[in-house]
Amino acid sequence: MRERHWTDEELIARLYGVGPSDGHVEQCSECSGRWRDLMAARERVLQERPVVADSFLAAQRQAVMDRIEHRAHKPWMWSLTPALSTVALVLMAIVLSRPVPIEQPAPSPSEAELFTDIYSEVQLNEPAVVTPIRGLFEAGQ
């Protein structure tokens, strides 16, 4: 006889036919009681199991097969969805990655034009704010 009792895992392994076979269950009253309890629980579960009609199982299998066949004949539009979405993403990437046109700087006046403008401003004897007022008096003549 063994010094220790069988564990639950060893009893369950014996239930499936892969557990130890040293005869301990037959010799130990505690382990044989646990074995009988395990077998009784197994019998209760097997008796409570509902009986499923073969026609129900056949109908269920047919429904699964119909659904699989229906998926095989899906509309052509759904089969093109991945390709169309890929094309849309590529076009969006091209549009968004297009380089921005570089702003051209305004043409700078030549030095001669610049000096002419400065000289004409310096040669005026009157301030620039007087010009609109003069326009009022000249229009009245």
CSV table of C-alpha atoms in Angstrom, one decimal:
chain,number,residue,atom,x,y,z
A,1,MET,CA,0.0,0.0,0.0
A,2,ARG,CA,1.2,3.5,-0.7
A,3,GLU,CA,2.0,6.0,2.0
A,4,ARG,CA,-0.1,8.7,0.4
A,5,HIS,CA,-3.6,8.9,-1.0
A,6,TRP,CA,-4.3,9.5,-4.7
A,7,THR,CA,-4.9,13.1,-5.7
A,8,ASP,CA,-8.0,14.3,-7.6
A,9,GLU,CA,-5.9,14.5,-10.7
A,10,GLU,CA,-4.8,10.9,-10.4
A,11,LEU,CA,-8.4,9.7,-9.9
A,12,ILE,CA,-9.5,11.7,-12.9
A,13,ALA,CA,-6.7,10.2,-14.9
A,14,ARG,CA,-7.8,6.7,-13.9
A,15,LEU,CA,-11.3,7.6,-15.0
A,16,TYR,CA,-9.9,8.3,-18.5
A,17,GLY,CA,-7.8,5.2,-18.4
A,18,VAL,CA,-4.4,6.9,-18.2
A,19,GLY,CA,-3.9,7.0,-14.4
A,20,PRO,CA,-1.7,4.9,-12.2
A,21,SER,CA,-2.6,1.2,-11.8
A,22,ASP,CA,-0.9,0.2,-8.6
A,23,GLY,CA,-4.1,-1.2,-7.0
A,24,HIS,CA,-4.2,1.5,-4.3
A,25,VAL,CA,-7.9,2.4,-5.0
A,26,GLU,CA,-8.9,-1.1,-4.3
A,27,GLN,CA,-6.9,-1.4,-1.1
A,28,CYS,CA,-7.5,2.1,0.5
A,29,SER,CA,-11.0,2.7,1.8
A,30,GLU,CA,-10.7,6.5,1.6
A,31,CYS,CA,-9.5,6.5,-2.0
A,32,SER,CA,-12.1,3.9,-3.0
A,33,GLY,CA,-14.8,6.1,-1.5
A,34,ARG,CA,-13.6,9.1,-3.4
A,35,TRP,CA,-13.5,6.9,-6.6
A,36,ARG,CA,-17.1,5.8,-6.0
A,37,ASP,CA,-18.2,9.4,-5.6
A,38,LEU,CA,-16.4,10.4,-8.8
A,39,MET,CA,-18.1,7.5,-10.7
A,40,ALA,CA,-21.5,8.4,-9.2
A,41,ALA,CA,-21.1,12.1,-10.3
A,42,ARG,CA,-20.1,10.8,-13.8
A,43,GLU,CA,-23.2,8.7,-14.0
A,44,ARG,CA,-25.4,11.6,-13.0
A,45,VAL,CA,-23.9,13.8,-15.7
A,46,LEU,CA,-24.4,11.1,-18.3
A,47,GLN,CA,-28.0,10.6,-17.3
A,48,GLU,CA,-28.8,14.3,-17.3
A,49,ARG,CA,-27.4,14.8,-20.8
A,50,PRO,CA,-30.2,15.7,-23.2
A,51,VAL,CA,-30.9,13.4,-26.1
A,52,VAL,CA,-30.6,15.3,-29.4
A,53,ALA,CA,-32.5,14.0,-32.3
A,54,ASP,CA,-30.5,13.1,-35.5
A,55,SER,CA,-32.9,15.2,-37.5
A,56,PHE,CA,-32.0,18.3,-35.4
A,57,LEU,CA,-28.3,17.6,-35.9
A,58,ALA,CA,-28.8,17.1,-39.7
A,59,ALA,CA,-30.8,20.3,-40.0
A,60,GLN,CA,-28.1,22.2,-38.0
A,61,ARG,CA,-25.3,20.8,-40.3
A,62,GLN,CA,-27.3,21.7,-43.4
A,63,ALA,CA,-27.7,25.3,-42.1
A,64,VAL,CA,-24.0,25.6,-41.5
A,65,MET,CA,-23.2,24.2,-45.0
A,66,ASP,CA,-25.8,26.6,-46.6
A,67,ARG,CA,-24.2,29.5,-44.8
A,68,ILE,CA,-20.7,28.5,-46.0
A,69,GLU,CA,-22.0,28.1,-49.5
A,70,HIS,CA,-23.8,31.5,-49.4
A,71,ARG,CA,-20.5,33.2,-48.3
A,72,ALA,CA,-18.8,31.7,-51.3
A,73,HIS,CA,-21.3,33.4,-53.6
A,74,LYS,CA,-21.0,36.9,-52.1
A,75,PRO,CA,-21.6,39.9,-54.4
A,76,TRP,CA,-18.8,41.0,-56.7
A,77,MET,CA,-18.8,44.4,-55.1
A,78,TRP,CA,-17.7,43.0,-51.7
A,79,SER,CA,-14.8,41.2,-53.3
A,80,LEU,CA,-13.5,44.4,-54.8
A,81,THR,CA,-13.7,46.3,-51.5
A,82,PRO,CA,-10.1,45.7,-50.4
A,83,ALA,CA,-8.7,46.6,-53.8
A,84,LEU,CA,-10.8,49.8,-54.0
A,85,SER,CA,-9.9,50.9,-50.5
A,86,THR,CA,-6.2,50.3,-51.3
A,87,VAL,CA,-6.5,52.5,-54.5
A,88,ALA,CA,-8.2,55.2,-52.5
A,89,LEU,CA,-5.4,55.2,-49.9
A,90,VAL,CA,-2.7,55.4,-52.5
A,91,LEU,CA,-4.4,58.3,-54.3
A,92,MET,CA,-4.8,60.1,-51.0
A,93,ALA,CA,-1.2,59.6,-50.2
A,94,ILE,CA,-0.1,61.0,-53.6
A,95,VAL,CA,-2.4,64.0,-53.2
A,96,LEU,CA,-1.2,64.7,-49.7
A,97,SER,CA,2.4,64.2,-50.4
A,98,ARG,CA,2.5,66.5,-53.4
A,99,PRO,CA,5.1,69.2,-52.9
A,100,VAL,CA,3.9,72.7,-52.2
A,101,PRO,CA,4.8,75.2,-54.8
A,102,ILE,CA,7.7,77.4,-53.6
A,103,GLU,CA,6.8,81.1,-53.4
A,104,GLN,CA,8.9,83.2,-55.7
A,105,PRO,CA,10.2,86.4,-54.0
A,106,ALA,CA,8.9,89.6,-55.4
A,107,PRO,CA,11.3,91.1,-58.0
A,108,SER,CA,13.5,93.7,-56.3
A,109,PRO,CA,13.7,97.1,-58.0
A,110,SER,CA,17.0,97.9,-59.6
A,111,GLU,CA,19.4,100.3,-57.7
A,112,ALA,CA,18.7,103.0,-60.2
A,113,GLU,CA,14.9,102.9,-59.6
A,114,LEU,CA,15.5,102.8,-55.9
A,115,PHE,CA,17.7,105.9,-56.0
A,116,THR,CA,15.3,107.7,-58.2
A,117,ASP,CA,12.4,107.1,-55.8
A,118,ILE,CA,14.5,108.2,-52.8
A,119,TYR,CA,15.7,111.4,-54.6
A,120,SER,CA,12.1,112.3,-55.6
A,121,GLU,CA,10.9,112.0,-52.0
A,122,VAL,CA,13.8,114.0,-50.7
A,123,GLN,CA,13.3,116.8,-53.3
A,124,LEU,CA,9.7,117.5,-52.2
A,125,ASN,CA,9.5,120.5,-49.9
A,126,GLU,CA,6.2,119.6,-48.3
A,127,PRO,CA,5.3,116.7,-46.1
A,128,ALA,CA,3.3,113.9,-47.5
A,129,VAL,CA,0.2,114.7,-45.4
A,130,VAL,CA,-0.2,118.0,-47.2
A,131,THR,CA,-0.8,116.3,-50.6
A,132,PRO,CA,-4.5,115.3,-49.9
A,133,ILE,CA,-5.3,118.7,-48.5
A,134,ARG,CA,-3.9,120.4,-51.6
A,135,GLY,CA,-6.0,118.1,-53.7
A,136,LEU,CA,-9.1,119.6,-52.0
A,137,PHE,CA,-8.1,123.2,-53.0
A,138,GLU,CA,-7.0,122.4,-56.5
A,139,ALA,CA,-10.3,120.7,-57.3
A,140,GLY,CA,-12.3,123.8,-56.3
A,141,GLN,CA,-10.7,126.1,-59.0
